Amino acid sequence: MITIFKSDTSGRLTEIDSIEHGSWISMINPSDEEVLLITQKLNIPQDFIRAALDEEEGSRIEFENNATLVIIDIPFTEMDDNSLTYDTYPLAIIYTESVIITVCLKNSPVLSDFTIEKISSFYTFKKVRFMLQILYRASNYYLLYLRQINRKSLLVEKTLYKSLKNRELIQLFALQKSLVYFSTSLKSNDLTLEKLLKQEILTKYDEDRDILDDVMIENRQAIEMCSIYSDVLTGTMDVFASIISNNQNQVMKYLTSVTIVISIPTLISGLLGMNVGGIPFFNASDGFLYMCIIVGLITLAVTYYLRKKDMF
């Protein structure tokens, strides 16, 4: 899908039907025909657009035919088995003399925030500024999703203390996997930002340089947070794996104690029920009552002993 936007001098964004100078071309999972159309009209390599359609594409910068390709990994959230999962996908930003192009496999809030005019001081014709604002927005979403992951892990931890199942551990493992994806992408983005810092076109204006510095600060803060949360989750999973095992041992100990207590009257009644002589209180009229009292006392004594041994 191709959508073309252009903002006026007042910053109001409108959707237009054709490519104009200073416009923004947003490509979301474009077809082969759409890729061919844009590359022929703007004289840019097809590889620049197709690179962002590969989920495994790494972050990098490339120059060709007076066009600059910047690929970064941006965060996404998805629903999987009624649970929110986190992943990253490549976003290509293609800078040319006339337009700026963004290419992504899925519609991302990083870009949709611009289309709904949520970003202030945003102009499509200020292409360098726009590119830096996209990078800054991506870093903000990394930080937002990292905080969400941390909150989710705290909620899962509260249920783990009394849990006997592996469901919560699996949820923590999914969060840890998301942190691994984030960490890999953030470190790759950091290298790309370092290369951008050396480009003269991005340091032409002090204001643009300040935005790039802010992007690098946010990105490195996200890397640090990701590392901390990953270490905490790893330690948490190890501890709670032991807690779940200990909880299961406690249950088995309790059930074993109950089995021992129940087996006492069963054993005595089985012995007294044998058709042989010498059974205590065989001829007594209240013999059954006496035996019930004796069995009850023995059961209470065993229960008290097991209780003292912390078996209950």
Short mmCIF file of N, CA, C and O in Angstrom, two decimals, residues 105-215:
data_model
loop_
_atom_site.label_atom_id
_atom_site.label_comp_id
_atom_site.label_asym_id
_atom_site.label_seq_id
_atom_site.Cartn_x
_atom_site.Cartn_y
_atom_site.Cartn_z
N LEU A 105 7.08 -3.46 6.72
CA LEU A 105 6.18 -4.60 6.49
C LEU A 105 4.80 -4.38 7.10
O LEU A 105 3.80 -4.87 6.58
N LYS A 106 4.75 -3.67 8.22
CA LYS A 106 3.50 -3.46 8.93
C LYS A 106 3.34 -2.00 9.30
O LYS A 106 4.33 -1.27 9.42
N ASN A 107 2.10 -1.62 9.48
CA ASN A 107 1.84 -0.25 9.93
C ASN A 107 2.25 -0.12 11.38
O ASN A 107 1.80 -0.89 12.24
N SER A 108 3.09 0.83 11.67
CA SER A 108 3.65 0.98 13.00
C SER A 108 3.19 2.29 13.63
O SER A 108 3.02 3.30 12.93
N PRO A 109 2.99 2.29 14.95
CA PRO A 109 2.65 3.56 15.62
C PRO A 109 3.76 4.60 15.49
O PRO A 109 3.51 5.78 15.64
N VAL A 110 4.98 4.12 15.24
CA VAL A 110 6.09 5.06 15.02
C VAL A 110 5.77 5.99 13.87
O VAL A 110 6.04 7.20 13.92
N LEU A 111 5.16 5.45 12.80
CA LEU A 111 4.80 6.26 11.63
C LEU A 111 3.39 6.83 11.73
O LEU A 111 3.15 7.95 11.30
N SER A 112 2.46 6.05 12.30
CA SER A 112 1.08 6.53 12.37
C SER A 112 0.95 7.76 13.27
O SER A 112 0.02 8.55 13.09
N ASP A 113 1.88 7.93 14.21
CA ASP A 113 1.86 9.14 15.04
C ASP A 113 2.04 10.40 14.19
O ASP A 113 1.53 11.47 14.54
N PHE A 114 2.77 10.26 13.08
CA PHE A 114 2.96 11.41 12.19
C PHE A 114 1.70 11.65 11.35
O PHE A 114 1.34 12.80 11.11
N THR A 115 1.05 10.58 10.91
CA THR A 115 -0.13 10.74 10.06
C THR A 115 -1.32 11.33 10.82
O THR A 115 -2.17 11.98 10.23
N ILE A 116 -1.37 11.08 12.13
CA ILE A 116 -2.47 11.65 12.92
C ILE A 116 -2.05 12.98 13.56
O ILE A 116 -2.74 13.48 14.44
N GLU A 117 -0.90 13.49 13.09
CA GLU A 117 -0.40 14.81 13.53
C GLU A 117 -0.20 14.88 15.03
O GLU A 117 -0.55 15.85 15.69
N LYS A 118 0.35 13.79 15.57
CA LYS A 118 0.65 13.74 17.01
C LYS A 118 2.00 14.36 17.31
O LYS A 118 2.31 14.66 18.46
N ILE A 119 2.81 14.55 16.27
CA ILE A 119 4.16 15.09 16.43
C ILE A 119 4.16 16.57 16.09
O ILE A 119 3.70 16.97 15.01
N SER A 120 4.67 17.37 16.98
CA SER A 120 4.74 18.82 16.74
C SER A 120 5.98 19.15 15.90
O SER A 120 6.95 18.39 15.86
N SER A 121 5.91 20.29 15.23
CA SER A 121 7.03 20.78 14.39
C SER A 121 7.44 19.73 13.37
O SER A 121 8.62 19.45 13.16
N PHE A 122 6.44 19.14 12.72
CA PHE A 122 6.70 18.11 11.72
C PHE A 122 6.32 18.64 10.33
O PHE A 122 5.19 19.06 10.10
N TYR A 123 7.29 18.60 9.42
CA TYR A 123 7.07 19.04 8.04
C TYR A 123 7.70 18.01 7.10
O TYR A 123 8.85 17.63 7.27
N THR A 124 6.92 17.59 6.10
CA THR A 124 7.44 16.58 5.17
C THR A 124 8.57 17.13 4.30
O THR A 124 9.43 16.37 3.85
N PHE A 125 8.57 18.43 4.06
CA PHE A 125 9.60 19.00 3.19
C PHE A 125 10.92 19.21 3.93
O PHE A 125 11.96 19.43 3.31
N LYS A 126 10.91 19.16 5.26
CA LYS A 126 12.16 19.18 6.03
C LYS A 126 12.60 17.73 6.23
O LYS A 126 12.41 17.12 7.28
N LYS A 127 13.18 17.18 5.18
CA LYS A 127 13.39 15.74 5.10
C LYS A 127 14.37 15.22 6.15
O LYS A 127 14.15 14.17 6.75
N VAL A 128 15.46 15.94 6.36
CA VAL A 128 16.44 15.50 7.36
C VAL A 128 15.82 15.54 8.75
O VAL A 128 15.95 14.59 9.55
N ARG A 129 15.13 16.62 9.06
CA ARG A 129 14.46 16.75 10.36
C ARG A 129 13.43 15.64 10.55
O ARG A 129 13.32 15.03 11.62
N PHE A 130 12.67 15.36 9.47
CA PHE A 130 11.65 14.32 9.52
C PHE A 130 12.28 12.95 9.81
O PHE A 130 11.79 12.18 10.65
N MET A 131 13.39 12.66 9.16
CA MET A 131 14.07 11.38 9.37
C MET A 131 14.54 11.26 10.82
O MET A 131 14.38 10.21 11.46
N LEU A 132 15.09 12.33 11.35
CA LEU A 132 15.56 12.30 12.74
C LEU A 132 14.38 12.17 13.71
O LEU A 132 14.50 11.51 14.75
N GLN A 133 13.26 12.78 13.38
CA GLN A 133 12.08 12.66 14.23
C GLN A 133 11.55 11.22 14.25
O GLN A 133 11.08 10.74 15.27
N ILE A 134 11.65 10.53 13.11
CA ILE A 134 11.25 9.12 13.06
C ILE A 134 12.17 8.29 13.96
O ILE A 134 11.71 7.43 14.73
N LEU A 135 13.46 8.54 13.88
CA LEU A 135 14.42 7.82 14.71
C LEU A 135 14.16 8.08 16.20
O LEU A 135 14.23 7.17 17.03
N TYR A 136 13.85 9.33 16.52
CA TYR A 136 13.57 9.68 17.91
C TYR A 136 12.30 9.00 18.40
O TYR A 136 12.23 8.52 19.54
N ARG A 137 11.30 8.95 17.52
CA ARG A 137 10.03 8.30 17.90
C ARG A 137 10.23 6.81 18.13
O ARG A 137 9.64 6.23 19.05
N ALA A 138 11.04 6.19 17.30
CA ALA A 138 11.32 4.75 17.47
C ALA A 138 11.98 4.49 18.82
O ALA A 138 11.64 3.53 19.52
N SER A 139 12.94 5.35 19.19
CA SER A 139 13.60 5.19 20.49
C SER A 139 12.62 5.36 21.64
O SER A 139 12.68 4.64 22.65
N ASN A 140 11.67 6.28 21.48
CA ASN A 140 10.66 6.48 22.53
C ASN A 140 9.79 5.25 22.72
O ASN A 140 9.44 4.88 23.84
N TYR A 141 9.45 4.61 21.60
CA TYR A 141 8.61 3.41 21.70
C TYR A 141 9.38 2.24 22.30
O TYR A 141 8.79 1.39 22.98
N TYR A 142 10.67 2.17 22.03
CA TYR A 142 11.47 1.15 22.71
C TYR A 142 11.39 1.32 24.22
O TYR A 142 11.17 0.35 24.97
N LEU A 143 11.55 2.54 24.68
CA LEU A 143 11.48 2.81 26.12
C LEU A 143 10.10 2.50 26.67
O LEU A 143 9.96 1.95 27.77
N LEU A 144 9.05 2.87 25.91
CA LEU A 144 7.68 2.60 26.35
C LEU A 144 7.44 1.10 26.49
O LEU A 144 6.90 0.64 27.51
N TYR A 145 7.84 0.33 25.49
CA TYR A 145 7.61 -1.12 25.53
C TYR A 145 8.46 -1.81 26.58
O TYR A 145 8.04 -2.81 27.18
N LEU A 146 9.64 -1.29 26.83
CA LEU A 146 10.48 -1.85 27.90
C LEU A 146 9.82 -1.66 29.26
O LEU A 146 9.87 -2.56 30.11
N ARG A 147 9.21 -0.52 29.48
CA ARG A 147 8.49 -0.29 30.74
C ARG A 147 7.29 -1.24 30.84
O ARG A 147 6.98 -1.75 31.93
N GLN A 148 6.61 -1.46 29.73
CA GLN A 148 5.49 -2.40 29.73
C GLN A 148 5.97 -3.82 30.07
O GLN A 148 5.32 -4.54 30.83
N ILE A 149 7.09 -4.22 29.49
CA ILE A 149 7.64 -5.55 29.77
C ILE A 149 7.98 -5.67 31.26
O ILE A 149 7.72 -6.71 31.89
N ASN A 150 8.55 -4.62 31.82
CA ASN A 150 8.90 -4.65 33.24
C ASN A 150 7.65 -4.78 34.11
O ASN A 150 7.63 -5.55 35.07
N ARG A 151 6.59 -4.04 33.76
CA ARG A 151 5.34 -4.13 34.54
C ARG A 151 4.72 -5.51 34.41
O ARG A 151 4.21 -6.07 35.39
N LYS A 152 4.74 -6.07 33.21
CA LYS A 152 4.18 -7.41 33.01
C LYS A 152 4.96 -8.45 33.81
O LYS A 152 4.37 -9.38 34.39
N SER A 153 6.27 -8.31 33.85
CA SER A 153 7.08 -9.28 34.60
C SER A 153 6.78 -9.20 36.10
O SER A 153 6.75 -10.22 36.79
N LEU A 154 6.52 -7.99 36.61
CA LEU A 154 6.18 -7.84 38.02
C LEU A 154 4.83 -8.48 38.35
O LEU A 154 4.66 -9.10 39.41
N LEU A 155 3.87 -8.37 37.41
CA LEU A 155 2.57 -8.99 37.62
C LEU A 155 2.68 -10.52 37.62
O LEU A 155 2.04 -11.20 38.42
N VAL A 156 3.52 -11.04 36.72
CA VAL A 156 3.70 -12.49 36.66
C VAL A 156 4.38 -12.99 37.93
O VAL A 156 4.05 -14.05 38.46
N GLU A 157 5.33 -12.21 38.44
CA GLU A 157 6.05 -12.61 39.66
C GLU A 157 5.10 -12.79 40.85
O GLU A 157 5.29 -13.69 41.67
N LYS A 158 4.08 -11.94 40.93
CA LYS A 158 3.16 -12.02 42.06
C LYS A 158 2.40 -13.33 42.07
O LYS A 158 2.03 -13.83 43.14
N THR A 159 2.12 -13.88 40.90
CA THR A 159 1.38 -15.14 40.83
C THR A 159 2.30 -16.35 40.95
O THR A 159 1.84 -17.46 41.19
N LEU A 160 3.58 -16.13 40.81
CA LEU A 160 4.53 -17.26 40.84
C LEU A 160 4.76 -17.81 42.24
O LEU A 160 5.13 -18.97 42.40
N TYR A 161 4.57 -16.98 43.26
CA TYR A 161 4.89 -17.42 44.62
C TYR A 161 4.08 -18.64 45.04
O TYR A 161 4.56 -19.49 45.79
N LYS A 162 2.82 -18.72 44.57
CA LYS A 162 1.96 -19.83 44.95
C LYS A 162 1.69 -20.78 43.79
O LYS A 162 0.82 -21.64 43.88
N SER A 163 2.43 -20.60 42.70
CA SER A 163 2.15 -21.39 41.51
C SER A 163 2.83 -22.75 41.55
O SER A 163 3.92 -22.91 42.09
N LEU A 164 2.13 -23.74 40.96
CA LEU A 164 2.70 -25.07 40.81
C LEU A 164 2.85 -25.43 39.33
O LEU A 164 3.26 -26.53 39.00
N LYS A 165 2.51 -24.49 38.46
CA LYS A 165 2.53 -24.75 37.03
C LYS A 165 3.67 -23.99 36.35
O LYS A 165 4.29 -23.10 36.95
N ASN A 166 3.88 -24.34 35.08
CA ASN A 166 4.96 -23.69 34.32
C ASN A 166 4.47 -22.52 33.49
O ASN A 166 5.27 -21.89 32.79
N ARG A 167 3.16 -22.22 33.55
CA ARG A 167 2.61 -21.18 32.69
C ARG A 167 3.28 -19.84 32.92
O ARG A 167 3.63 -19.13 31.97
N GLU A 168 3.46 -19.48 34.17
CA GLU A 168 4.08 -18.18 34.48
C GLU A 168 5.54 -18.13 34.04
O GLU A 168 6.01 -17.09 33.58
N LEU A 169 6.24 -19.25 34.20
CA LEU A 169 7.63 -19.28 33.73
C LEU A 169 7.70 -19.13 32.22
O LEU A 169 8.61 -18.48 31.69
N ILE A 170 6.74 -19.71 31.52
CA ILE A 170 6.70 -19.57 30.06
C ILE A 170 6.44 -18.12 29.68
O ILE A 170 7.03 -17.59 28.72
N GLN A 171 5.58 -17.44 30.44
CA GLN A 171 5.33 -16.03 30.17
C GLN A 171 6.59 -15.20 30.39
O GLN A 171 6.90 -14.30 29.60
N LEU A 172 7.33 -15.50 31.46
CA LEU A 172 8.58 -14.79 31.70
C LEU A 172 9.60 -15.08 30.61
O LEU A 172 10.36 -14.19 30.20
N PHE A 173 9.61 -16.31 30.13
CA PHE A 173 10.54 -16.67 29.05
C PHE A 173 10.21 -15.88 27.78
O PHE A 173 11.11 -15.43 27.08
N ALA A 174 8.90 -15.71 27.49
CA ALA A 174 8.50 -14.92 26.32
C ALA A 174 8.95 -13.47 26.45
O ALA A 174 9.41 -12.85 25.48
N LEU A 175 8.84 -12.92 27.66
CA LEU A 175 9.29 -11.55 27.89
C LEU A 175 10.81 -11.44 27.75
O LEU A 175 11.33 -10.47 27.18
N GLN A 176 11.52 -12.45 28.24
CA GLN A 176 12.97 -12.44 28.11
C GLN A 176 13.39 -12.54 26.65
O GLN A 176 14.35 -11.89 26.22
N LYS A 177 12.65 -13.33 25.88
CA LYS A 177 12.95 -13.44 24.45
C LYS A 177 12.75 -12.10 23.75
O LYS A 177 13.53 -11.71 22.88
N SER A 178 11.69 -11.39 24.15
CA SER A 178 11.46 -10.05 23.59
C SER A 178 12.61 -9.11 23.92
O SER A 178 13.02 -8.30 23.09
N LEU A 179 13.13 -9.21 25.14
CA LEU A 179 14.26 -8.37 25.54
C LEU A 179 15.50 -8.69 24.72
O LEU A 179 16.29 -7.79 24.40
N VAL A 180 15.69 -9.96 24.37
CA VAL A 180 16.83 -10.33 23.52
C VAL A 180 16.69 -9.69 22.14
O VAL A 180 17.67 -9.14 21.60
N TYR A 181 15.47 -9.74 21.58
CA TYR A 181 15.24 -9.11 20.28
C TYR A 181 15.50 -7.60 20.37
O TYR A 181 16.14 -7.01 19.49
N PHE A 182 14.97 -6.98 21.42
CA PHE A 182 15.15 -5.54 21.59
C PHE A 182 16.63 -5.19 21.74
O PHE A 182 17.12 -4.23 21.13
N SER A 183 17.35 -5.95 22.55
CA SER A 183 18.75 -5.66 22.80
C SER A 183 19.57 -5.74 21.51
O SER A 183 20.39 -4.87 21.22
N THR A 184 19.33 -6.79 20.73
CA THR A 184 20.06 -6.96 19.47
C THR A 184 19.77 -5.81 18.52
O THR A 184 20.68 -5.25 17.89
N SER A 185 18.49 -5.44 18.40
CA SER A 185 18.10 -4.36 17.49
C SER A 185 18.63 -3.01 17.95
O SER A 185 19.10 -2.20 17.14
N LEU A 186 18.57 -2.75 19.24
CA LEU A 186 19.03 -1.47 19.77
C LEU A 186 20.54 -1.29 19.56
O LEU A 186 21.00 -0.19 19.22
N LYS A 187 21.30 -2.34 19.78
CA LYS A 187 22.75 -2.24 19.58
C LYS A 187 23.09 -2.03 18.11
O LYS A 187 24.00 -1.27 17.77
N SER A 188 22.33 -2.68 17.23
CA SER A 188 22.53 -2.48 15.80
C SER A 188 22.15 -1.05 15.40
O SER A 188 22.85 -0.41 14.60
N ASN A 189 21.05 -0.54 15.96
CA ASN A 189 20.64 0.84 15.68
C ASN A 189 21.67 1.84 16.17
O ASN A 189 21.90 2.88 15.55
N ASP A 190 22.31 1.54 17.30
CA ASP A 190 23.31 2.45 17.86
C ASP A 190 24.50 2.62 16.91
O ASP A 190 25.01 3.73 16.75
N LEU A 191 24.90 1.53 16.27
CA LEU A 191 26.00 1.61 15.30
C LEU A 191 25.59 2.46 14.10
O LEU A 191 26.39 3.25 13.58
N THR A 192 24.34 2.31 13.68
CA THR A 192 23.84 3.11 12.55
C THR A 192 23.79 4.58 12.92
O THR A 192 24.13 5.45 12.11
N LEU A 193 23.36 4.88 14.13
CA LEU A 193 23.31 6.28 14.57
C LEU A 193 24.70 6.89 14.65
O LEU A 193 24.89 8.08 14.35
N GLU A 194 25.68 6.09 15.04
CA GLU A 194 27.07 6.57 15.06
C GLU A 194 27.53 6.96 13.66
O GLU A 194 28.21 7.97 13.47
N LYS A 195 27.14 6.17 12.67
CA LYS A 195 27.50 6.49 11.29
C LYS A 195 26.76 7.73 10.80
O LYS A 195 27.31 8.54 10.06
N LEU A 196 25.50 7.86 11.22
CA LEU A 196 24.73 9.05 10.83
C LEU A 196 25.36 10.32 11.38
O LEU A 196 25.31 11.38 10.75
N LEU A 197 25.93 10.22 12.55
CA LEU A 197 26.53 11.38 13.19
C LEU A 197 27.68 11.94 12.37
O LEU A 197 28.00 13.13 12.47
N LYS A 198 28.28 11.09 11.55
CA LYS A 198 29.43 11.52 10.74
C LYS A 198 29.02 12.09 9.38
O LYS A 198 29.87 12.56 8.64
N GLN A 199 27.72 12.02 9.06
CA GLN A 199 27.27 12.53 7.78
C GLN A 199 27.06 14.04 7.84
O GLN A 199 26.38 14.55 8.73
N GLU A 200 27.62 14.74 6.88
CA GLU A 200 27.55 16.20 6.88
C GLU A 200 26.12 16.72 6.73
O GLU A 200 25.76 17.74 7.29
N ILE A 201 25.31 15.97 5.98
CA ILE A 201 23.95 16.45 5.73
C ILE A 201 23.12 16.52 7.00
O ILE A 201 22.20 17.31 7.14
N LEU A 202 23.48 15.69 8.00
CA LEU A 202 22.72 15.67 9.23
C LEU A 202 23.25 16.66 10.27
O LEU A 202 22.59 16.91 11.27
N THR A 203 24.41 17.15 10.05
CA THR A 203 25.00 18.10 11.00
C THR A 203 25.06 19.51 10.43
O THR A 203 25.77 20.36 10.94
N LYS A 204 24.30 19.74 9.37
CA LYS A 204 24.30 21.06 8.73
C LYS A 204 23.69 22.11 9.64
O LYS A 204 24.14 23.25 9.70
N TYR A 205 22.64 21.71 10.35
CA TYR A 205 21.95 22.65 11.26
C TYR A 205 22.12 22.17 12.70
O TYR A 205 22.02 20.97 12.99
N ASP A 206 22.37 23.13 13.58
CA ASP A 206 22.59 22.78 14.99
C ASP A 206 21.36 22.11 15.60
O ASP A 206 21.48 21.21 16.44
N GLU A 207 20.17 22.52 15.16
CA GLU A 207 18.95 21.95 15.70
C GLU A 207 18.83 20.47 15.33
O GLU A 207 18.42 19.63 16.15
N ASP A 208 19.22 20.15 14.09
CA ASP A 208 19.19 18.75 13.67
C ASP A 208 20.23 17.93 14.44
O ASP A 208 19.98 16.77 14.80
N ARG A 209 21.38 18.52 14.67
CA ARG A 209 22.42 17.84 15.44
C ARG A 209 21.93 17.55 16.86
O ARG A 209 22.19 16.47 17.41
N ASP A 210 21.20 18.49 17.44
CA ASP A 210 20.67 18.28 18.79
C ASP A 210 19.67 17.14 18.82
O ASP A 210 19.64 16.34 19.77
N ILE A 211 18.82 17.05 17.78
CA ILE A 211 17.84 15.95 17.72
C ILE A 211 18.56 14.62 17.62
O ILE A 211 18.19 13.65 18.30
N LEU A 212 19.60 14.55 16.79
CA LEU A 212 20.35 13.30 16.64
C LEU A 212 21.03 12.92 17.96
O LEU A 212 21.06 11.74 18.33
N ASP A 213 21.56 13.91 18.66
CA ASP A 213 22.15 13.63 19.98
C ASP A 213 21.10 13.08 20.95
O ASP A 213 21.37 12.14 21.71
N ASP A 214 19.89 13.66 20.90
CA ASP A 214 18.81 13.16 21.75
C ASP A 214 18.43 11.73 21.39
O ASP A 214 18.15 10.90 22.27
N VAL A 215 18.41 11.44 20.09
CA VAL A 215 18.09 10.08 19.63
C VAL A 215 19.12 9.08 20.18
O VAL A 215 18.76 8.00 20.68
#
